[in-house]
Amino acid sequence: MNTRANHQVETNGQHAVVLGGSLTGLLAARVLADHFDRVTLIERDAYPENTEARRGIPQANHVHGLLVRGRQILEEFFPGLQDEMIAAGAPVVDMANEIAWFTPAGWGVRFPSDLKVLAFTRPMLDLYVRRHLARNPKVEIVDNTDVLRLLPASSGNQLAGVLICPRSSAADRRIAKELRADLVVDATGRASRAPRWLRDLSYSAPEETVINAHIGYASRLYQIPDNFERDWKCVFVQGAPPERKRGAILFQVEGNRWLVTLIGGGRDYPPSDELGFLDFARSLPVSTIFDAISAAQPLTPIKTHRATENRLRQYERAKELPDNFLVLGDAACAFNPVYGQGMTNAALGALALQKTIGEQRRRFPDGSLTGLSRCFQKRLAKVNETPWMLTTAQDYRYRECTGGVPGRMTRFMHRYMDRVIELATRKVAVRRVLLRVFNMLTAPSTLFEPRILFRVLVKILKPARPRREFRPRTQVIERTAS
Ligand SMILES: Cc1cc2nc3c(=O)[nH]c(=O)nc-3n(C[C@H](O)[C@H](O)[C@H](O)COP(=O)(O)OP(=O)(O)OC[C@H]3O[C@@H](n4cnc5c(N)ncnc54)[C@H](O)[C@@H]3O)c2cc1C
């Protein structure tokens, strides 16, 4: 897709370039279009015109849950997006009522709520967001083009743009072109080459922290069988590390299909062969997902993915950065995806970008970008702080986790959260709070409010009973009110 037509380009105005056209890049381009005369988004892949997964985002073959906060922000940036996706078949799912959630303490209580999410394949979301963005006359989307490196400006602490290389033909691939820009934004994901690009220009690379619980995914799409009796739209079998390292998610997605993702932590990776996949599903503590896929017709091969480490690049601590170079999304902070935070965090990063550029424009009406990078990376670091802390703390539960060790506080948090999950499995009021935290609608500190804290401490102080092995063959749905 090369959407050059009908663009009212002000050639004398400021030009922003976004590198990478997955969700973060699309959101960044949307924000920048409010503040720059032109925005060019450069994507290495050729975008498909349908909902096929593409090479640059291999994770798109796997379940992608968009949290409620992320859904709200996407709708603010792209009004009408949800309705279009619903009309195209994305189911609306009440997270509290229509997801059968098997926690380490059993099947979670269900109740009607306003916590509505959409269930879709990831390529569908990107396609619809991309279509919205392409309607913006200030944005030019250039796909099938590789970004090779950053170009320094001849003076000052600035970049002049980037070096790009179209990939549509062998002849093209031999010709690199300079793309001049006033602002360069890196959204090329966890494999971002920005640290190397910066080093090449004699800047220091950011400090990088990697915490890896060695999580593997294996996924497949199935046709939902006619008359398959169920009272859920999605199923989530949560792992309980360190003992229970396996989990799975089944998502009802557009096209009357199930997307099934098997998850194994601590190097207990789900296999990609037919029998191994089924055996892994059968080994889960409840049979709901195994029963469903045993009755269903597979539509795709099994796809696997293991690049799931938490990776934090602390650009906010870099001694010096070009003023007009920003890094966001997975390129700055990528998470173990099990907690479903990546896309919502990308959306929160886009809000941070909007705020920072707005302030910069007010501070410097002449359009100067002095100090922009430092302000933005500091603000983004605050956005990343809580999800990073929550995710890595959970990952420390795996004995195989590498990159750090849990401190006393983290170990206490594990005990505290075990009790919260136990309570939330049975009590509507606690589950409601937990789901709001999980959906990034409220701060995790809410889980320490007196009404929860008191119940949790009572449980922690009680002598522990030995853990009961939970292996029911069928699901029992409790509908207890708190
Ligand atoms: C297995 C898995 C499951 C996940 N599940 C969830 C989930 O359930 N919920 C959730 O919210 N998040 C999930 N995530 C995270 C989510 O995929 C990312 O957070 C999200 O895609 C935003 O990432 P991004 O746009 O920053 O980078 P990416 O999605 O990695 O995209 C980077 C883009 O940059 C392009 N690119 C790279 N290099 C260049 C270059 N040199 N020139 C031009 N273009 C380039 C790539 O082609 C790609 O399009 C999951 C991740 C994984 C790995």
Coordinates of C-alpha atoms and ligand atoms in Angstrom, one line a residue:
M1 CA 0.0 0.0 0.0
N2 CA 1.4 3.4 -0.9
T3 CA -1.1 6.1 -0.1
R4 CA 0.4 9.1 -1.8
A5 CA -2.8 10.3 -3.5
N6 CA -4.7 13.4 -2.4
H7 CA -2.2 14.6 0.1
Q8 CA -2.0 18.4 0.7
V9 CA 1.7 18.5 1.5
E10 CA 3.1 21.8 2.8
T11 CA 6.7 21.4 1.6
N12 CA 8.0 24.3 3.7
G13 CA 6.5 23.0 6.9
Q14 CA 7.9 20.6 9.4
H15 CA 8.2 16.9 8.5
A16 CA 8.1 14.0 11.0
V17 CA 9.3 10.5 10.0
V18 CA 8.1 7.4 11.9
L19 CA 10.1 4.2 11.6
G20 CA 8.1 1.0 11.8
G21 CA 4.4 0.7 10.9
S22 CA 3.0 -1.7 13.5
L23 CA 0.6 -0.4 16.2
T24 CA 3.1 1.9 17.9
G25 CA 4.1 3.5 14.6
L26 CA 0.5 3.9 13.4
L27 CA -0.4 5.6 16.7
A28 CA 2.7 7.8 16.7
A29 CA 1.9 8.9 13.1
R30 CA -1.6 9.7 14.1
V31 CA -0.4 11.9 17.0
L32 CA 2.3 13.7 15.0
A33 CA -0.2 14.6 12.2
D34 CA -1.8 17.0 14.7
H35 CA 1.5 18.9 15.2
F36 CA 3.5 18.5 11.9
D37 CA 2.7 19.6 8.4
R38 CA 3.8 16.2 7.0
V39 CA 4.3 12.8 8.5
T40 CA 5.9 9.9 6.7
L41 CA 5.6 6.4 8.1
I42 CA 8.2 3.9 6.8
E43 CA 7.5 0.2 7.1
R44 CA 9.8 -2.5 5.9
D45 CA 7.1 -5.0 5.0
A46 CA 4.7 -4.7 2.1
Y47 CA 1.4 -4.4 3.9
P48 CA -1.2 -7.0 2.9
E49 CA -4.6 -5.6 1.9
N50 CA -6.3 -8.4 4.0
T51 CA -5.9 -9.8 7.5
E52 CA -2.9 -12.0 6.8
A53 CA 0.0 -11.9 9.2
R54 CA 3.2 -10.4 7.9
R55 CA 6.9 -11.1 8.5
G56 CA 7.7 -8.0 10.5
I57 CA 5.3 -8.9 13.3
P58 CA 5.4 -12.6 13.7
Q59 CA 3.6 -12.3 17.0
A60 CA 0.5 -11.4 15.0
N61 CA -0.1 -15.2 14.6
H62 CA -0.9 -15.4 18.4
V63 CA -3.7 -14.2 20.6
H64 CA -3.6 -10.5 21.0
G65 CA -5.9 -9.2 23.8
L66 CA -6.4 -5.4 23.8
L67 CA -7.1 -4.2 27.3
V68 CA -10.1 -1.9 28.0
R69 CA -7.8 1.1 28.5
G70 CA -6.1 0.4 25.1
R71 CA -9.5 0.1 23.4
Q72 CA -10.6 3.4 24.8
I73 CA -7.4 5.2 23.6
L74 CA -7.6 3.7 20.1
E75 CA -11.2 4.9 19.8
E76 CA -10.1 8.4 20.8
F77 CA -7.5 8.5 18.1
F78 CA -9.5 6.7 15.5
P79 CA -13.2 7.4 16.1
G80 CA -15.5 4.7 14.7
L81 CA -12.8 2.1 14.7
Q82 CA -14.6 -0.3 17.1
D83 CA -17.9 -0.1 15.2
E84 CA -16.1 -0.9 12.0
M85 CA -14.4 -3.9 13.5
I86 CA -17.6 -5.1 15.1
A87 CA -19.4 -4.8 11.8
A88 CA -16.6 -6.9 10.2
G89 CA -17.2 -9.7 12.7
A90 CA -15.0 -8.9 15.8
P91 CA -17.0 -10.2 18.8
V92 CA -17.6 -8.0 21.8
V93 CA -16.6 -9.8 25.0
D94 CA -17.6 -8.9 28.5
M95 CA -14.4 -9.7 30.3
A96 CA -16.1 -10.5 33.6
N97 CA -18.9 -12.6 32.2
E98 CA -17.9 -14.1 28.9
I99 CA -14.3 -15.2 29.6
A100 CA -14.1 -18.5 31.4
W101 CA -11.0 -17.9 33.5
F102 CA -9.3 -20.7 35.3
T103 CA -7.0 -19.1 37.9
P104 CA -4.5 -20.9 40.1
A105 CA -7.4 -21.1 42.6
G106 CA -10.0 -22.5 40.2
W107 CA -12.7 -21.2 37.9
G108 CA -13.3 -17.5 38.4
V109 CA -16.7 -16.2 39.4
R110 CA -18.5 -14.5 36.5
F111 CA -20.8 -11.6 36.5
P112 CA -22.1 -9.0 33.9
S113 CA -19.9 -5.9 33.8
D114 CA -19.0 -2.9 31.7
L115 CA -15.6 -4.3 31.0
K116 CA -16.1 -4.9 27.3
V117 CA -13.3 -5.8 25.0
L118 CA -13.1 -6.8 21.3
A119 CA -11.7 -10.1 20.2
F120 CA -9.9 -10.1 16.9
T121 CA -6.8 -11.4 15.2
R122 CA -3.9 -9.0 15.4
P123 CA -3.7 -8.5 11.6
M124 CA -7.3 -7.4 11.6
L125 CA -6.7 -4.6 14.2
D126 CA -3.7 -3.3 12.3
L127 CA -5.6 -3.3 9.0
Y128 CA -8.4 -1.2 10.4
V129 CA -6.1 1.2 12.2
R130 CA -4.0 1.5 9.1
R131 CA -7.1 2.3 7.0
H132 CA -8.1 5.1 9.4
L133 CA -4.6 6.5 9.3
A134 CA -4.4 6.4 5.6
R135 CA -7.4 8.8 5.4
N136 CA -5.4 11.5 7.1
P137 CA -4.2 13.9 4.4
K138 CA -1.0 14.8 6.3
V139 CA 0.2 11.2 6.5
E140 CA 2.1 9.3 3.8
I141 CA 2.4 5.6 4.4
V142 CA 5.4 4.1 2.6
D143 CA 5.7 0.4 2.9
N144 CA 8.1 -2.2 1.5
T145 CA 11.0 0.1 2.5
D146 CA 13.8 -0.5 5.0
V147 CA 15.3 2.1 7.3
L148 CA 19.1 1.6 7.2
R149 CA 20.4 4.2 9.6
L150 CA 20.0 7.7 11.1
L151 CA 21.5 10.8 9.4
P152 CA 23.3 13.4 11.6
A153 CA 22.7 17.1 11.0
S154 CA 25.7 19.1 10.0
S155 CA 25.4 21.1 13.3
G156 CA 23.8 21.0 16.7
N157 CA 22.5 18.0 18.6
Q158 CA 20.1 17.0 15.8
L159 CA 19.4 14.4 13.2
A160 CA 18.9 15.4 9.6
G161 CA 16.7 12.4 8.8
V162 CA 17.2 8.7 7.9
L163 CA 18.6 6.6 5.2
I164 CA 16.0 4.4 3.6
C165 CA 16.0 1.7 1.0
P166 CA 12.9 0.6 -1.0
R167 CA 12.7 -3.2 -1.3
S168 CA 10.2 -3.7 -4.2
S169 CA 12.8 -4.9 -6.6
A170 CA 16.4 -6.1 -6.6
A171 CA 17.4 -2.9 -8.4
D172 CA 15.7 -0.8 -5.8
R173 CA 17.5 -2.6 -3.0
R174 CA 20.8 -1.3 -4.2
I175 CA 19.8 2.3 -4.0
A176 CA 19.6 4.0 -0.6
K177 CA 17.9 7.3 -0.3
E178 CA 18.1 10.2 2.2
L179 CA 14.8 11.1 3.7
R180 CA 15.1 14.5 5.4
A181 CA 13.1 15.1 8.6
D182 CA 12.7 17.5 11.4
L183 CA 11.7 14.7 13.8
V184 CA 12.5 11.0 13.7
V185 CA 10.5 8.5 15.8
D186 CA 11.7 4.9 16.2
A187 CA 8.8 2.4 16.5
T188 CA 10.6 -0.6 15.1
G189 CA 9.8 -2.9 18.0
R190 CA 11.9 -5.0 20.3
A191 CA 14.5 -5.7 17.6
S192 CA 15.1 -2.0 17.1
R193 CA 18.5 -1.1 15.8
A194 CA 18.4 2.4 17.3
P195 CA 21.1 1.6 20.0
R196 CA 23.5 0.6 17.2
W197 CA 22.5 3.5 15.0
L198 CA 23.1 5.9 17.9
R199 CA 26.5 4.4 18.6
D200 CA 27.5 4.8 15.0
L201 CA 26.9 8.6 15.4
S202 CA 29.0 8.6 18.6
Y203 CA 26.1 8.8 21.0
S204 CA 26.1 6.2 23.8
A205 CA 23.5 3.4 23.6
P206 CA 20.9 3.2 26.3
E207 CA 21.2 0.9 29.3
E208 CA 19.4 -2.3 28.5
T209 CA 17.8 -4.8 30.9
V210 CA 16.5 -8.2 29.8
I211 CA 14.5 -10.4 32.1
N212 CA 13.4 -13.6 30.5
A213 CA 11.1 -16.2 31.9
H214 CA 11.6 -18.2 28.7
I215 CA 7.9 -18.2 27.6
G216 CA 6.9 -19.9 24.4
Y217 CA 3.7 -19.6 22.4
A218 CA 2.1 -22.0 19.9
S219 CA -1.0 -21.0 18.0
R220 CA -3.6 -22.1 15.5
L221 CA -6.9 -21.0 14.1
Y222 CA -9.9 -23.3 14.1
Q223 CA -13.4 -23.1 12.5
I224 CA -15.9 -23.1 15.3
P225 CA -18.0 -26.2 15.0
D226 CA -21.8 -25.7 14.5
N227 CA -23.8 -26.4 17.6
F228 CA -20.8 -26.5 20.0
E229 CA -22.3 -26.0 23.4
R230 CA -20.6 -23.4 25.5
D231 CA -21.3 -20.5 27.8
W232 CA -18.2 -18.5 27.0
K233 CA -16.6 -16.6 24.2
C234 CA -13.1 -17.0 25.4
V235 CA -11.2 -19.3 27.8
F236 CA -8.1 -18.4 29.7
V237 CA -6.2 -21.1 31.6
Q238 CA -3.7 -19.2 33.7
G239 CA -0.4 -20.8 34.6
A240 CA 0.7 -21.0 38.2
P241 CA 4.5 -20.9 38.2
P242 CA 6.8 -22.3 39.4
E243 CA 4.8 -25.5 39.7
R244 CA 2.4 -25.1 36.8
K245 CA 4.2 -23.6 33.9
R246 CA 1.5 -24.3 31.3
G247 CA -1.4 -22.2 30.3
A248 CA -3.6 -21.4 27.2
I249 CA -6.0 -18.9 25.7
L250 CA -8.8 -19.5 23.4
F251 CA -10.3 -16.4 21.7
Q252 CA -13.4 -16.3 19.5
V253 CA -12.3 -14.0 16.7
E254 CA -13.7 -12.6 13.5
G255 CA -14.9 -15.1 10.9
N256 CA -16.5 -17.4 13.4
R257 CA -13.1 -18.8 14.3
W258 CA -11.2 -19.7 17.5
L259 CA -7.6 -18.6 17.8
V260 CA -6.0 -20.9 20.3
T261 CA -2.6 -20.1 21.9
L262 CA -0.8 -22.6 24.1
I263 CA 1.7 -21.0 26.5
G264 CA 4.6 -22.6 28.3
G265 CA 7.0 -20.8 30.7
G266 CA 10.4 -21.7 32.1
R267 CA 11.4 -23.3 28.7
D268 CA 8.5 -25.7 28.8
Y269 CA 7.7 -24.6 25.2
P270 CA 4.5 -25.8 23.5
P271 CA 5.4 -27.9 20.4
S272 CA 4.5 -27.1 16.7
D273 CA 3.6 -30.6 15.7
E274 CA 0.0 -31.8 15.5
L275 CA 0.2 -34.5 18.2
G276 CA 2.5 -32.5 20.5
F277 CA 0.1 -29.5 20.3
L278 CA -2.9 -31.7 21.3
D279 CA -0.9 -33.4 24.0
F280 CA 0.1 -30.0 25.5
A281 CA -3.6 -28.9 25.4
R282 CA -4.6 -32.2 27.1
S283 CA -2.1 -31.6 29.8
L284 CA -3.7 -28.4 31.0
P285 CA -5.4 -28.7 34.4
V286 CA -8.9 -28.3 32.8
S287 CA -10.1 -29.9 29.6
T288 CA -12.2 -27.0 28.2
I289 CA -9.7 -26.0 25.5
F290 CA -8.7 -29.5 24.6
D291 CA -12.4 -30.5 24.3
A292 CA -13.1 -27.4 22.0
I293 CA -10.2 -28.0 19.6
S294 CA -10.7 -31.7 19.5
A295 CA -14.2 -31.0 18.0
A296 CA -13.0 -28.2 15.6
Q297 CA -11.5 -28.1 12.2
P298 CA -7.9 -26.6 12.1
L299 CA -7.6 -23.8 9.5
T300 CA -3.9 -23.0 9.7
P301 CA -0.6 -24.6 10.5
I302 CA 0.7 -24.3 14.1
K303 CA 2.9 -21.2 14.5
T304 CA 5.3 -20.8 17.4
H305 CA 7.1 -17.8 18.9
R306 CA 9.7 -17.5 21.7
A307 CA 10.9 -13.8 21.6
T308 CA 8.9 -13.0 24.7
E309 CA 11.5 -11.6 27.0
N310 CA 11.0 -8.3 28.9
R311 CA 13.4 -5.8 27.4
L312 CA 13.8 -2.3 28.7
R313 CA 16.0 0.3 27.0
Q314 CA 16.4 3.3 29.3
Y315 CA 16.7 6.2 26.8
E316 CA 15.7 8.6 29.6
R317 CA 19.1 7.9 31.3
A318 CA 21.2 8.3 28.1
K319 CA 23.8 11.0 28.6
E320 CA 22.9 12.7 25.3
L321 CA 20.4 12.0 22.6
P322 CA 19.6 14.0 19.4
D323 CA 16.9 16.4 20.4
N324 CA 14.7 15.4 17.5
F325 CA 14.9 11.6 18.0
L326 CA 12.3 9.7 20.0
V327 CA 11.9 6.0 20.8
L328 CA 8.7 4.4 21.9
G329 CA 6.6 1.2 22.0
D330 CA 8.4 -2.2 22.1
A331 CA 11.6 -0.5 20.9
A332 CA 11.9 1.2 24.3
C333 CA 10.1 -1.3 26.5
A334 CA 8.8 -4.8 25.5
F335 CA 7.0 -7.1 27.9
N336 CA 6.4 -10.8 28.3
P337 CA 3.1 -10.8 26.5
V338 CA 1.3 -13.1 28.8
Y339 CA -0.2 -10.1 30.6
G340 CA -1.5 -8.5 27.4
Q341 CA 0.0 -5.1 28.0
G342 CA 2.0 -4.3 24.9
M343 CA -0.6 -2.7 22.7
T344 CA -2.2 -0.8 25.6
N345 CA 1.2 0.5 26.6
A346 CA 1.9 1.6 23.0
A347 CA -1.4 3.6 23.2
L348 CA -0.4 5.1 26.6
G349 CA 3.0 6.0 25.0
A350 CA 1.1 7.7 22.1
L351 CA -0.8 9.8 24.7
A352 CA 2.5 10.7 26.3
L353 CA 3.8 11.8 22.9
Q354 CA 0.7 13.9 22.3
K355 CA 1.2 15.7 25.6
T356 CA 4.9 16.2 25.2
I357 CA 4.7 17.6 21.7
G358 CA 1.8 19.9 22.7
E359 CA 3.9 21.3 25.6
Q360 CA 6.9 21.7 23.3
R361 CA 4.8 23.7 20.8
R362 CA 3.5 26.0 23.5
R363 CA 7.0 26.5 24.9
F364 CA 8.6 27.1 21.5
P365 CA 6.2 28.7 19.1
D366 CA 9.0 29.0 16.6
G367 CA 8.9 25.2 16.2
S368 CA 12.2 24.4 18.0
L369 CA 12.5 20.9 19.2
T370 CA 15.3 21.7 21.7
G371 CA 15.1 19.3 24.7
L372 CA 12.2 17.3 23.2
S373 CA 13.8 14.0 23.4
R374 CA 14.8 14.2 27.0
C375 CA 11.3 15.4 28.0
F376 CA 9.6 12.7 26.1
Q377 CA 11.8 9.8 27.1
K378 CA 11.4 10.8 30.8
R379 CA 7.6 10.9 30.5
L380 CA 7.6 7.5 28.6
A381 CA 9.7 6.0 31.4
K382 CA 7.0 6.8 33.9
V383 CA 4.4 5.1 31.6
N384 CA 6.5 2.0 31.4
E385 CA 7.4 1.9 35.1
T386 CA 4.3 0.1 36.5
P387 CA 3.7 -2.5 33.8
W388 CA 7.4 -3.3 33.8
M389 CA 7.4 -3.8 37.6
L390 CA 4.3 -5.9 37.5
T391 CA 5.4 -8.1 34.7
T392 CA 8.9 -8.8 35.8
A393 CA 7.7 -9.4 39.4
Q394 CA 5.4 -12.2 38.0
D395 CA 8.2 -13.6 35.8
Y396 CA 10.4 -14.0 38.8
R397 CA 8.1 -16.8 39.9
Y398 CA 9.7 -19.0 37.3
R399 CA 12.9 -20.7 38.6
E400 CA 14.3 -20.6 35.1
C401 CA 13.9 -16.8 34.9
T402 CA 17.1 -15.1 33.9
G403 CA 18.3 -11.5 34.2
G404 CA 17.6 -10.8 37.9
V405 CA 16.5 -12.2 41.2
P406 CA 13.4 -11.4 43.2
G407 CA 14.0 -9.3 46.3
R408 CA 12.2 -9.7 49.6
M409 CA 9.5 -7.2 48.5
T410 CA 8.8 -9.2 45.3
R411 CA 8.5 -12.4 47.3
F412 CA 6.0 -10.7 49.6
M413 CA 4.1 -9.4 46.6
H414 CA 3.9 -13.0 45.3
R415 CA 2.3 -14.1 48.5
Y416 CA 0.0 -11.1 48.6
M417 CA -1.1 -11.5 44.9
D418 CA -1.7 -15.3 45.5
R419 CA -4.2 -14.4 48.1
V420 CA -5.8 -11.6 46.0
I421 CA -6.3 -14.1 43.2
E422 CA -7.8 -16.6 45.5
L423 CA -10.2 -14.0 46.7
A424 CA -10.9 -12.7 43.2
T425 CA -11.7 -16.2 42.0
R426 CA -14.7 -16.4 44.4
K427 CA -15.7 -12.8 45.2
V428 CA -17.3 -10.5 42.7
A429 CA -16.1 -7.3 44.5
V430 CA -12.4 -8.3 44.5
R431 CA -12.6 -9.7 41.0
R432 CA -14.0 -6.4 39.8
V433 CA -11.1 -4.5 41.3
L434 CA -8.5 -7.0 39.9
L435 CA -10.0 -6.8 36.4
R436 CA -9.9 -3.0 36.5
V437 CA -6.2 -3.1 37.5
F438 CA -5.5 -5.7 34.9
N439 CA -7.2 -3.5 32.2
M440 CA -5.0 -0.5 33.3
L441 CA -8.1 1.4 34.3
T442 CA -7.0 1.9 37.8
A443 CA -3.6 1.8 39.6
P444 CA -2.3 -1.4 41.2
S445 CA -2.3 0.4 44.5
T446 CA -6.1 -0.2 44.5
L447 CA -5.4 -3.8 45.4
F448 CA -4.0 -2.4 48.7
E449 CA -7.2 -0.6 49.7
P450 CA -8.4 -1.5 53.2
R451 CA -11.3 -3.7 52.0
I452 CA -8.9 -6.0 50.2
L453 CA -5.8 -5.5 52.3
F454 CA -7.6 -6.6 55.5
R455 CA -9.0 -9.8 53.8
V456 CA -5.6 -10.6 52.3
L457 CA -3.7 -10.1 55.6
V458 CA -6.2 -12.4 57.4
K459 CA -5.4 -15.1 54.9
I460 CA -1.7 -14.6 55.0
L461 CA -1.6 -14.7 58.7
K462 CA -3.6 -17.9 58.8
P463 CA -1.5 -21.1 58.8
A464 CA -1.3 -22.3 55.2
R465 CA -3.2 -25.4 54.2
P466 CA -1.5 -27.8 51.7
R467 CA -2.4 -26.8 48.1
R468 CA -5.1 -29.0 46.6
E469 CA -4.4 -30.4 43.2
F470 CA -7.3 -29.1 40.9
R471 CA -8.1 -31.3 37.9
P472 CA -11.8 -31.2 37.1
R473 CA -12.8 -32.6 33.7
T474 CA -15.6 -30.1 33.3
Q475 CA -16.0 -26.5 34.1
V476 CA -18.1 -25.4 37.0
I477 CA -19.2 -21.8 36.9
E478 CA -19.8 -20.2 40.2
R479 CA -22.1 -17.2 40.3
T480 CA -21.7 -16.2 43.9
A481 CA -22.3 -12.6 44.8
S482 CA -19.8 -11.2 47.3
Ligands
LIG1 C1 3.8 -13.7 21.2 C2 3.3 -12.3 21.5 C3 2.0 -12.1 21.9 C4 1.6 -10.8 22.2 N1 0.3 -10.7 22.7 C5 -0.1 -9.4 23.1 C6 -1.4 -9.3 23.7 O1 -2.2 -10.2 23.9 N2 -1.8 -8.0 24.0 C7 -1.0 -6.9 23.8 O2 -1.4 -5.8 24.1 N3 0.2 -7.1 23.3 C8 0.7 -8.3 22.9 N4 2.0 -8.4 22.4 C9 2.8 -7.2 22.3 C10 2.5 -6.5 21.0 O3 2.6 -7.4 19.9 C11 3.3 -5.3 20.8 O4 3.5 -4.6 22.0 C12 2.7 -4.3 19.7 O5 2.8 -4.9 18.5 C13 3.4 -3.0 19.7 O6 4.7 -3.2 19.2 P1 5.5 -2.1 18.3 O7 4.6 -1.5 17.3 O8 6.2 -1.2 19.2 O9 6.5 -3.1 17.6 P2 6.3 -4.3 16.6 O10 4.9 -4.7 16.7 O11 7.3 -5.3 16.8 O12 6.5 -3.6 15.1 C14 7.7 -3.2 14.6 C15 7.5 -2.7 13.2 O13 8.6 -2.1 12.7 C16 8.9 -2.7 11.4 N5 10.4 -2.5 11.2 C17 11.4 -3.1 12.0 N6 12.6 -2.7 11.5 C18 12.4 -1.9 10.5 C19 13.2 -1.1 9.7 N7 14.6 -1.2 9.8 N8 12.7 -0.4 8.7 C20 11.3 -0.3 8.6 N9 10.5 -0.9 9.4 C21 11.0 -1.7 10.3 C22 8.5 -4.1 11.5 O14 8.3 -4.7 10.2 C23 7.2 -3.9 12.3 O15 6.1 -3.6 11.4 C24 2.4 -9.7 22.1 C25 3.7 -9.9 21.7 C26 4.2 -11.2 21.4 C27 5.7 -11.3 21.1

